[in-house]
């Protein structure tokens, strides 16, 4: 019987984020499972919207489960963490001597030692298994995939939805691709697109991404996929890429060329959809309730600190009569609320730890509800997973209609349970503010299609020409219809 070694190692690295990602964040988990090893992966992954889960459910072969590790997006992955997890995967593969290898990767991991961390993982595994063992990987839609990844991997698949509701489905597609590769190698075609696309413009709920991904269903090739890229990464291979596989190399290349041409033709349609926070709140107040306001530039799911107060301050300044916000990352505020207890009234500083982005909001709050942060997600993206977000508190700002949910672990709000855990039903409120970029839409579109994107300072700027890039490849357009790198000094 064919034996397939399987492992996952996921991180989306924002090289502009003001904090590193140590090994401990992979070990503790949060919205996704903590580092998990060995046979227990079968039970831990079952039913989750994770590529490894989908692969394991669809793969007909004997599997050798090694580990799965993921951490909330943030700054550079520390070299110690990369070497510990990668070393464990490579050593296990060397010992198992499998007939094939599958990796559940992100595609935008960066360490101080490796700009292209996933390519380094693949290189080490290729050196371990040799040239003839099929090596396949699934990647995030936001992957920054280099020519090295295309060269070393025998097969690559990517998520096709943003919000990412098809993670498990992508793993299943990878299992199908592997089955085809076990019959013999496929010709591959690959291209990079010289354009950075803001995260909020990549949503497959909007054009032109919706049509670009729909094209994949009509291509007459074995497999084809698009990576949109992860823009806040100051590395040469940042940006979109295209993959295709087929027994006929001409057909594979034609598929890549067709997608690349459509991508270029659609450049002017990519829209970051941002409104300044104060204007966004004013706009929201003119619409029927409920209205969802996203804070994408402080999205923890893109390396944001999760504690900026720009949107909160805009709500206060507008004296909104009814607004809820979740989840503000503030372990100190959560701890003080838990120490005071439900019903207590305390003066507190909310958020604003990283003062380059915002200042703390000083307020008197009533502690309305407390939680230990352990709860089950129910939305389309995280549904089936159990959250472990540490102490959480629901705080009502005195003299206002504003309620803030503070938590102890950074996590983007992509699921309504991040309100419900402290007794808030989002649909019952006029303004619903979420620390997220696009993923929230998968669940919140269930209650409203009135969705706005606020522009407030954060570590994930969506106007990409404001990022201080120094290491992009020459000729890459920094944002749609924007300047090319390096920008002119005149």
Short mmCIF file of C-alpha atoms in Angstrom, two decimals:
data_model
loop_
_atom_site.label_atom_id
_atom_site.label_comp_id
_atom_site.label_asym_id
_atom_site.label_seq_id
_atom_site.Cartn_x
_atom_site.Cartn_y
_atom_site.Cartn_z
CA UNK A 1 0.00 0.00 0.00
CA UNK A 2 1.13 3.56 -0.74
CA UNK A 3 2.29 5.36 2.39
CA UNK A 4 1.87 9.15 2.59
CA UNK A 5 3.52 11.31 5.24
CA UNK A 6 1.37 14.33 6.16
CA UNK A 7 2.20 17.46 8.12
CA UNK A 8 1.14 21.09 8.46
CA UNK A 9 3.07 24.23 9.37
CA UNK A 10 1.16 27.48 8.92
CA UNK A 11 2.08 31.12 9.41
CA UNK A 12 1.29 34.34 7.56
CA UNK A 13 4.12 36.75 8.29
CA UNK A 14 3.66 40.50 8.24
CA UNK A 15 7.25 41.79 8.16
CA UNK A 16 6.01 45.22 9.30
CA UNK A 17 4.29 43.89 12.44
CA UNK A 18 5.94 45.19 15.64
CA UNK A 19 6.37 41.81 17.37
CA UNK A 20 7.93 38.42 16.52
CA UNK A 21 6.22 35.01 16.41
CA UNK A 22 7.92 32.63 18.88
CA UNK A 23 7.55 28.87 19.23
CA UNK A 24 5.19 29.36 22.19
CA UNK A 25 2.47 30.79 19.92
CA UNK A 26 2.47 27.60 17.85
CA UNK A 27 2.32 25.52 21.02
CA UNK A 28 -0.63 27.32 22.64
CA UNK A 29 -3.08 27.70 19.75
CA UNK A 30 -6.06 30.06 19.82
CA UNK A 31 -8.68 30.09 17.08
CA UNK A 32 -6.95 27.08 15.48
CA UNK A 33 -5.60 23.99 17.31
CA UNK A 34 -2.34 24.08 19.21
CA UNK A 35 0.67 22.12 17.92
CA UNK A 36 -0.52 18.53 17.58
CA UNK A 37 1.59 15.45 16.88
CA UNK A 38 1.20 11.90 15.65
CA UNK A 39 -1.86 9.67 15.48
CA UNK A 40 -3.99 12.07 17.54
CA UNK A 41 -4.13 14.23 14.39
CA UNK A 42 -6.83 11.91 13.04
CA UNK A 43 -9.21 12.93 15.86
CA UNK A 44 -8.03 16.53 16.29
CA UNK A 45 -8.47 17.42 12.62
CA UNK A 46 -11.68 15.51 11.95
CA UNK A 47 -14.41 17.84 10.68
CA UNK A 48 -12.35 21.03 10.85
CA UNK A 49 -12.08 23.48 7.97
CA UNK A 50 -8.33 22.90 7.69
CA UNK A 51 -6.53 21.58 4.58
CA UNK A 52 -4.93 18.69 6.46
CA UNK A 53 -8.40 17.64 7.63
CA UNK A 54 -9.70 17.59 4.06
CA UNK A 55 -6.65 15.75 2.77
CA UNK A 56 -6.84 13.06 5.43
CA UNK A 57 -10.56 12.52 4.79
CA UNK A 58 -10.06 12.20 1.02
CA UNK A 59 -6.75 10.32 0.84
CA UNK A 60 -7.28 6.59 0.15
CA UNK A 61 -3.74 5.64 1.14
CA UNK A 62 -2.07 4.74 4.42
CA UNK A 63 -1.14 7.97 6.18
CA UNK A 64 1.77 8.73 8.46
CA UNK A 65 0.61 11.76 10.51
CA UNK A 66 3.56 13.83 11.74
CA UNK A 67 2.32 17.15 13.15
CA UNK A 68 0.25 20.24 12.51
CA UNK A 69 1.25 23.67 13.83
CA UNK A 70 -0.20 27.12 13.23
CA UNK A 71 0.02 30.52 14.90
CA UNK A 72 -1.96 33.73 14.50
CA UNK A 73 -0.41 35.93 11.79
CA UNK A 74 2.20 38.32 13.12
CA UNK A 75 5.81 39.40 12.76
CA UNK A 76 8.80 37.31 11.71
CA UNK A 77 8.69 33.68 12.81
CA UNK A 78 11.61 33.25 15.15
CA UNK A 79 14.39 31.07 13.75
CA UNK A 80 14.14 28.78 16.79
CA UNK A 81 10.48 28.08 16.04
CA UNK A 82 11.11 27.46 12.34
CA UNK A 83 14.02 25.10 12.98
CA UNK A 84 12.22 23.19 15.74
CA UNK A 85 9.06 22.50 13.73
CA UNK A 86 10.71 22.04 10.33
CA UNK A 87 13.39 19.83 11.86
CA UNK A 88 10.78 17.61 13.46
CA UNK A 89 8.89 17.22 10.17
CA UNK A 90 12.03 16.42 8.16
CA UNK A 91 13.33 13.94 10.75
CA UNK A 92 9.99 12.12 10.84
CA UNK A 93 9.85 11.90 7.05
CA UNK A 94 13.42 10.60 6.95
CA UNK A 95 12.53 7.89 9.45
CA UNK A 96 9.26 6.92 7.77
CA UNK A 97 10.61 6.75 4.19
CA UNK A 98 7.13 7.33 2.71
CA UNK A 99 6.03 6.88 -0.88
CA UNK A 100 4.70 10.46 -0.99
CA UNK A 101 4.56 13.60 1.17
CA UNK A 102 1.76 16.14 1.67
CA UNK A 103 2.27 19.48 3.42
CA UNK A 104 -0.43 21.88 4.64
CA UNK A 105 1.43 25.21 4.36
CA UNK A 106 0.51 28.88 4.22
CA UNK A 107 2.94 30.27 1.67
CA UNK A 108 3.68 33.62 3.34
CA UNK A 109 5.96 32.55 6.19
CA UNK A 110 9.10 34.65 6.66
CA UNK A 111 11.93 34.20 9.15
CA UNK A 112 15.04 36.28 9.71
CA UNK A 113 17.07 33.56 8.02
CA UNK A 114 14.64 32.75 5.19
CA UNK A 115 12.57 35.19 3.12
CA UNK A 116 10.97 32.17 1.47
CA UNK A 117 10.45 29.84 4.42
CA UNK A 118 8.11 27.39 2.66
CA UNK A 119 10.60 26.94 -0.19
CA UNK A 120 13.21 26.08 2.43
CA UNK A 121 10.90 23.46 3.98
CA UNK A 122 10.29 21.94 0.55
CA UNK A 123 14.01 21.96 -0.29
CA UNK A 124 14.87 20.09 2.90
CA UNK A 125 12.17 17.52 2.28
CA UNK A 126 13.21 17.06 -1.34
CA UNK A 127 16.78 16.45 -0.19
CA UNK A 128 15.42 13.88 2.27
CA UNK A 129 13.08 11.90 -0.01
CA UNK A 130 14.94 12.25 -3.29
CA UNK A 131 13.71 13.28 -6.74
CA UNK A 132 11.21 10.48 -7.35
CA UNK A 133 8.90 10.71 -4.31
CA UNK A 134 5.87 12.93 -5.07
CA UNK A 135 5.91 16.05 -2.88
CA UNK A 136 2.67 18.05 -2.86
CA UNK A 137 1.47 21.02 -0.85
CA UNK A 138 -1.64 23.12 -0.36
CA UNK A 139 -1.31 26.85 0.26
CA UNK A 140 -3.37 29.81 1.40
CA UNK A 141 -4.93 32.12 -1.19
CA UNK A 142 -2.66 34.86 0.23
CA UNK A 143 0.54 32.92 -0.40
CA UNK A 144 3.64 34.64 -1.79
CA UNK A 145 4.85 31.69 -3.86
CA UNK A 146 8.26 31.86 -5.48
CA UNK A 147 9.79 30.14 -8.52
CA UNK A 148 11.61 27.89 -6.02
CA UNK A 149 8.30 26.55 -4.67
CA UNK A 150 7.10 25.86 -8.21
CA UNK A 151 10.34 24.07 -9.03
CA UNK A 152 10.65 21.87 -5.94
CA UNK A 153 7.02 20.83 -5.42
CA UNK A 154 5.49 18.28 -7.78
CA UNK A 155 2.01 19.66 -7.18
CA UNK A 156 0.53 22.79 -5.60
CA UNK A 157 -3.08 23.69 -4.80
CA UNK A 158 -4.48 26.86 -3.24
CA UNK A 159 -7.66 28.03 -1.54
CA UNK A 160 -10.12 29.52 -4.01
CA UNK A 161 -12.32 31.52 -1.66
CA UNK A 162 -11.76 34.61 0.44
CA UNK A 163 -13.28 34.41 3.04
CA UNK A 164 -11.57 31.03 3.23
CA UNK A 165 -14.47 28.62 3.42
CA UNK A 166 -12.80 25.95 1.26
CA UNK A 167 -9.72 25.01 3.30
CA UNK A 168 -10.75 21.38 3.81
CA UNK A 169 -11.94 21.24 0.20
CA UNK A 170 -8.49 22.40 -0.93
CA UNK A 171 -6.87 19.60 1.04
CA UNK A 172 -9.18 17.13 -0.70
CA UNK A 173 -8.20 18.54 -4.10
CA UNK A 174 -4.57 18.04 -3.16
CA UNK A 175 -5.28 14.38 -2.39
CA UNK A 176 -6.78 14.02 -5.87
CA UNK A 177 -3.76 15.73 -7.44
CA UNK A 178 -1.42 13.42 -5.53
CA UNK A 179 -3.29 10.36 -6.83
CA UNK A 180 -2.71 11.60 -10.37
CA UNK A 181 0.99 12.23 -9.66
CA UNK A 182 1.39 8.71 -8.29
CA UNK A 183 0.58 7.53 -11.80
CA UNK A 184 3.39 9.65 -13.25
CA UNK A 185 4.69 13.23 -13.28
CA UNK A 186 2.75 16.15 -14.73
CA UNK A 187 4.05 19.11 -16.68
CA UNK A 188 3.91 22.31 -14.66
CA UNK A 189 3.50 25.96 -15.63
CA UNK A 190 3.99 28.94 -13.33
CA UNK A 191 4.04 32.73 -13.52
CA UNK A 192 4.27 35.66 -11.14
CA UNK A 193 2.02 38.68 -11.56
CA UNK A 194 3.86 41.96 -11.09
CA UNK A 195 1.14 43.62 -9.01
CA UNK A 196 0.42 43.84 -5.30
CA UNK A 197 -3.28 43.67 -4.43
CA UNK A 198 -4.60 45.06 -1.10
CA UNK A 199 -6.10 42.40 1.16
CA UNK A 200 -9.56 43.97 1.06
CA UNK A 201 -9.48 43.97 -2.75
CA UNK A 202 -8.76 40.24 -2.89
CA UNK A 203 -12.17 39.12 -1.62
CA UNK A 204 -13.86 36.60 -3.89
CA UNK A 205 -17.19 38.13 -2.82
CA UNK A 206 -16.24 41.09 -5.06
CA UNK A 207 -15.03 41.65 -8.58
CA UNK A 208 -12.58 41.09 -10.13
CA UNK A 209 -11.43 38.25 -7.86
CA UNK A 210 -14.81 36.52 -8.17
CA UNK A 211 -14.44 36.19 -11.95
CA UNK A 212 -10.74 35.33 -11.86
CA UNK A 213 -11.39 32.37 -9.59
CA UNK A 214 -14.45 31.32 -11.59
CA UNK A 215 -12.12 30.92 -14.59
CA UNK A 216 -10.39 28.03 -12.84
CA UNK A 217 -13.47 25.87 -13.22
CA UNK A 218 -13.43 26.26 -17.01
CA UNK A 219 -9.79 25.44 -17.75
CA UNK A 220 -9.13 22.14 -19.52
CA UNK A 221 -6.16 21.10 -17.38
CA UNK A 222 -5.58 18.66 -14.53
CA UNK A 223 -5.17 21.45 -11.96
CA UNK A 224 -4.86 25.24 -11.90
CA UNK A 225 -4.79 27.77 -9.07
CA UNK A 226 -4.17 31.44 -8.26
CA UNK A 227 -2.32 32.90 -5.28
CA UNK A 228 -3.32 36.52 -4.59
CA UNK A 229 -0.26 37.16 -2.44
CA UNK A 230 0.16 38.71 1.01
CA UNK A 231 1.19 42.36 0.54
CA UNK A 232 2.68 43.37 3.93
CA UNK A 233 5.79 41.26 3.37
CA UNK A 234 8.95 43.07 2.32
CA UNK A 235 10.48 40.22 0.31
CA UNK A 236 11.39 39.87 -3.38
CA UNK A 237 8.75 37.22 -4.14
CA UNK A 238 5.83 39.12 -2.62
CA UNK A 239 2.72 39.12 -4.77
CA UNK A 240 0.36 36.98 -6.86
CA UNK A 241 1.31 33.85 -8.78
CA UNK A 242 -0.39 31.27 -11.00
CA UNK A 243 0.06 27.48 -11.21
CA UNK A 244 -1.18 24.89 -13.69
CA UNK A 245 -0.52 21.15 -14.15
CA UNK A 246 -1.38 18.82 -17.00
CA UNK A 247 0.00 15.89 -18.94
CA UNK A 248 0.23 18.27 -21.91
CA UNK A 249 2.76 21.04 -21.19
CA UNK A 250 1.26 23.26 -23.90
CA UNK A 251 -2.15 23.17 -22.22
CA UNK A 252 -0.65 23.92 -18.80
CA UNK A 253 1.21 26.95 -20.15
CA UNK A 254 -1.84 28.17 -22.06
CA UNK A 255 -3.90 28.05 -18.84
CA UNK A 256 -1.35 30.15 -16.95
CA UNK A 257 -1.10 32.64 -19.81
CA UNK A 258 -4.88 33.01 -19.97
CA UNK A 259 -5.21 33.70 -16.26
CA UNK A 260 -2.26 36.10 -16.25
CA UNK A 261 -3.80 38.09 -19.10
CA UNK A 262 -7.16 38.29 -17.31
CA UNK A 263 -5.43 39.32 -14.08
CA UNK A 264 -3.61 42.17 -15.82
CA UNK A 265 -6.74 43.30 -17.63
CA UNK A 266 -8.61 43.49 -14.31
CA UNK A 267 -6.02 45.62 -12.51
CA UNK A 268 -8.07 48.81 -12.38
CA UNK A 269 -11.03 46.97 -10.84
CA UNK A 270 -9.24 46.06 -7.61
CA UNK A 271 -10.63 48.39 -4.93
CA UNK A 272 -9.45 48.52 -1.31
CA UNK A 273 -12.96 49.80 -0.34
CA UNK A 274 -11.72 51.94 2.56
CA UNK A 275 -13.42 54.96 4.11
CA UNK A 276 -11.72 57.08 6.83
CA UNK A 277 -12.98 55.82 10.19
CA UNK A 278 -14.99 58.94 11.06
CA UNK A 279 -16.62 59.06 7.61
CA UNK A 280 -17.25 55.31 7.79
CA UNK A 281 -19.11 55.64 11.10
CA UNK A 282 -21.11 58.59 9.74
CA UNK A 283 -21.98 56.52 6.66
CA UNK A 284 -23.03 53.56 8.82
CA UNK A 285 -25.42 55.74 10.81
CA UNK A 286 -27.35 56.55 7.62
CA UNK A 287 -28.04 52.88 6.87
CA UNK A 288 -30.65 50.49 8.27
CA UNK A 289 -29.38 48.36 11.14
CA UNK A 290 -27.45 46.22 11.51
CA UNK A 291 -24.33 47.55 9.74
CA UNK A 292 -20.98 45.78 10.05
CA UNK A 293 -17.85 47.95 10.16
CA UNK A 294 -14.56 46.12 9.60
CA UNK A 295 -11.22 47.43 10.87
CA UNK A 296 -9.00 45.70 8.26
CA UNK A 297 -5.81 47.65 8.95
CA UNK A 298 -5.79 46.25 12.49
CA UNK A 299 -6.78 42.75 11.46
CA UNK A 300 -4.96 40.21 13.68
CA UNK A 301 -5.46 37.76 10.83
CA UNK A 302 -2.99 39.81 8.77
CA UNK A 303 -0.51 40.57 11.55
CA UNK A 304 -2.36 43.51 13.07
CA UNK A 305 -1.81 44.17 16.76
CA UNK A 306 -5.55 43.83 17.42
CA UNK A 307 -5.54 46.64 19.98
CA UNK A 308 -5.74 49.88 18.02
CA UNK A 309 -8.44 52.31 19.03
CA UNK A 310 -9.04 54.33 15.84
CA UNK A 311 -12.46 52.85 15.14
CA UNK A 312 -13.43 52.88 18.83
CA UNK A 313 -12.52 56.57 19.07
CA UNK A 314 -14.57 57.31 15.95
CA UNK A 315 -17.59 55.66 17.59
CA UNK A 316 -17.08 57.73 20.74
CA UNK A 317 -16.62 60.98 18.80
CA UNK A 318 -19.83 60.32 16.82
CA UNK A 319 -21.74 59.59 20.05
CA UNK A 320 -23.29 56.54 18.42
CA UNK A 321 -26.34 55.30 20.35
CA UNK A 322 -25.71 51.58 19.85
CA UNK A 323 -22.46 49.89 18.82
CA UNK A 324 -20.59 46.72 19.78
CA UNK A 325 -16.92 46.00 19.01
CA UNK A 326 -15.04 42.68 19.19
CA UNK A 327 -12.39 41.67 19.83
CA UNK A 328 -9.97 44.24 21.22
CA UNK A 329 -6.76 42.49 22.25
CA UNK A 330 -6.06 43.78 25.75
CA UNK A 331 -5.02 41.12 28.28
CA UNK A 332 -4.52 43.74 31.02
CA UNK A 333 -8.04 45.12 30.62
CA UNK A 334 -9.47 41.59 30.57
CA UNK A 335 -7.56 40.70 33.74
CA UNK A 336 -8.75 43.85 35.54
CA UNK A 337 -12.33 43.16 34.57
CA UNK A 338 -12.10 39.57 35.82
CA UNK A 339 -10.56 40.77 39.07
CA UNK A 340 -13.36 43.32 39.56
CA UNK A 341 -16.16 40.88 38.68
CA UNK A 342 -19.44 41.18 36.81
CA UNK A 343 -21.42 44.29 37.73
CA UNK A 344 -18.35 46.27 38.83
CA UNK A 345 -17.65 49.74 37.52
CA UNK A 346 -13.96 50.48 36.91
CA UNK A 347 -11.80 53.07 35.20
CA UNK A 348 -9.61 51.48 32.62
CA UNK A 349 -7.27 52.16 29.67
CA UNK A 350 -8.38 50.31 26.56
CA UNK A 351 -5.93 49.32 23.82
CA UNK A 352 -3.40 51.73 22.33
CA UNK A 353 -0.33 49.80 23.48
CA UNK A 354 1.47 50.42 20.18
CA UNK A 355 1.31 54.20 20.13
CA UNK A 356 2.57 54.48 16.54
CA UNK A 357 -0.96 53.44 15.56
CA UNK A 358 -3.25 54.81 18.29
CA UNK A 359 -3.55 55.99 21.88
CA UNK A 360 -5.33 54.23 24.77
CA UNK A 361 -8.95 55.16 25.36
CA UNK A 362 -9.41 56.05 29.02
CA UNK A 363 -12.94 55.25 30.13
CA UNK A 364 -15.14 54.23 33.02
CA UNK A 365 -16.73 50.90 32.13
CA UNK A 366 -19.25 48.53 33.61
CA UNK A 367 -18.19 44.88 33.57
CA UNK A 368 -21.27 43.24 32.08
CA UNK A 369 -20.13 39.69 31.34
CA UNK A 370 -17.04 37.52 31.76
CA UNK A 371 -15.83 34.36 29.99
CA UNK A 372 -12.84 32.04 30.16
CA UNK A 373 -12.53 32.28 26.36
CA UNK A 374 -13.23 28.62 25.63
CA UNK A 375 -16.11 28.24 23.19
CA UNK A 376 -17.10 26.57 19.93
CA UNK A 377 -17.16 28.41 16.62
CA UNK A 378 -20.25 28.02 14.44
CA UNK A 379 -19.51 30.13 11.33
CA UNK A 380 -18.54 28.85 7.88
CA UNK A 381 -14.79 29.42 8.30
CA UNK A 382 -13.95 28.40 11.88
CA UNK A 383 -17.03 26.22 12.49
CA UNK A 384 -16.26 23.00 14.36
CA UNK A 385 -13.12 24.41 15.97
CA UNK A 386 -12.90 25.20 19.67
CA UNK A 387 -11.46 28.58 20.63
CA UNK A 388 -9.01 29.03 23.49
CA UNK A 389 -8.68 32.81 23.73
CA UNK A 390 -8.08 33.27 27.46
CA UNK A 391 -10.08 35.59 29.74
CA UNK A 392 -12.64 37.71 27.85
CA UNK A 393 -14.75 40.59 29.18
CA UNK A 394 -17.76 42.57 27.93
CA UNK A 395 -17.35 46.21 28.90
CA UNK A 396 -19.98 48.97 28.53
CA UNK A 397 -18.49 52.46 28.28
CA UNK A 398 -20.27 54.68 30.81
CA UNK A 399 -22.45 57.39 29.33
CA UNK A 400 -22.37 55.87 25.84
CA UNK A 401 -24.13 53.23 23.78
CA UNK A 402 -20.81 51.50 23.09
CA UNK A 403 -19.85 48.01 24.28
CA UNK A 404 -16.34 46.61 23.79
CA UNK A 405 -15.32 42.96 24.05
CA UNK A 406 -11.71 42.62 25.23
CA UNK A 407 -9.72 39.39 25.00
CA UNK A 408 -6.41 37.89 26.05
CA UNK A 409 -5.18 36.34 22.80
CA UNK A 410 -4.98 38.04 19.43
CA UNK A 411 -7.57 36.64 17.06
CA UNK A 412 -9.54 38.19 14.26
CA UNK A 413 -13.30 38.26 14.57
CA UNK A 414 -14.38 35.95 11.75
CA UNK A 415 -17.23 34.34 13.69
CA UNK A 416 -20.25 35.77 15.52
CA UNK A 417 -19.43 33.56 18.50
CA UNK A 418 -16.75 36.12 19.38
CA UNK A 419 -19.67 38.32 20.46
CA UNK A 420 -21.99 35.59 21.69
CA UNK A 421 -19.39 34.23 24.10
CA UNK A 422 -20.22 37.21 26.32
CA UNK A 423 -23.94 37.32 25.60
CA UNK A 424 -24.06 39.73 22.66
CA UNK A 425 -26.22 38.84 19.65
CA UNK A 426 -24.72 40.89 16.78
CA UNK A 427 -27.96 41.11 14.77
CA UNK A 428 -29.59 42.98 17.68
CA UNK A 429 -27.25 45.98 17.43
CA UNK A 430 -27.08 48.93 15.05
CA UNK A 431 -23.31 49.00 14.46
CA UNK A 432 -21.25 45.82 14.70
CA UNK A 433 -17.50 46.49 14.59
CA UNK A 434 -15.07 43.66 13.93
CA UNK A 435 -11.29 43.40 13.99
CA UNK A 436 -11.02 41.56 10.69
CA UNK A 437 -10.20 42.12 7.03
CA UNK A 438 -12.56 39.99 4.93
CA UNK A 439 -13.00 36.63 6.68
CA UNK A 440 -15.79 38.02 8.88
CA UNK A 441 -18.03 38.23 5.82
CA UNK A 442 -18.51 34.46 5.68
CA UNK A 443 -20.53 34.56 8.91
CA UNK A 444 -21.77 38.15 9.10
CA UNK A 445 -23.38 38.12 5.65
CA UNK A 446 -25.91 35.85 7.35
CA UNK A 447 -27.27 38.87 9.21
CA UNK A 448 -26.66 41.81 6.85
CA UNK A 449 -25.22 42.81 3.50
CA UNK A 450 -24.51 46.33 4.77
CA UNK A 451 -20.74 46.07 5.25
CA UNK A 452 -18.23 48.93 5.39
CA UNK A 453 -14.44 49.02 5.71
CA UNK A 454 -12.97 51.67 8.01
CA UNK A 455 -9.53 53.13 7.50
CA UNK A 456 -7.73 53.61 10.81
CA UNK A 457 -3.99 53.24 11.46
CA UNK A 458 -2.68 49.71 11.98
CA UNK A 459 0.06 47.26 11.05
CA UNK A 460 -1.77 46.05 7.92
CA UNK A 461 -2.14 49.14 5.69
CA UNK A 462 -4.44 48.56 2.72
CA UNK A 463 -3.10 51.54 0.81
CA UNK A 464 0.10 49.71 -0.05
CA UNK A 465 2.04 52.75 -1.23
CA UNK A 466 2.22 53.80 2.44
CA UNK A 467 4.33 50.75 3.37
CA UNK A 468 8.10 51.39 3.54
CA UNK A 469 9.13 48.59 1.15
CA UNK A 470 12.86 48.21 0.49
CA UNK A 471 13.29 44.66 -0.86
CA UNK A 472 10.59 44.00 -3.45
CA UNK A 473 11.67 42.82 -6.91
CA UNK A 474 12.15 45.54 -9.46
CA UNK A 475 9.14 46.30 -11.64
CA UNK A 476 6.51 45.09 -9.17
CA UNK A 477 3.57 47.52 -9.09
CA UNK A 478 3.08 48.47 -5.45
CA UNK A 479 -0.71 48.69 -5.72
CA UNK A 480 -3.30 48.65 -8.53
CA UNK A 481 -2.65 51.52 -10.95
CA UNK A 482 0.11 52.67 -8.58
CA UNK A 483 3.88 53.13 -8.86
CA UNK A 484 6.35 50.38 -9.62
CA UNK A 485 9.17 49.38 -7.31
CA UNK A 486 11.55 51.01 -6.71
CA UNK A 487 9.51 54.22 -6.67
CA UNK A 488 10.92 57.27 -8.39
CA UNK A 489 12.86 59.64 -6.12
CA UNK A 490 11.84 62.68 -8.17
#
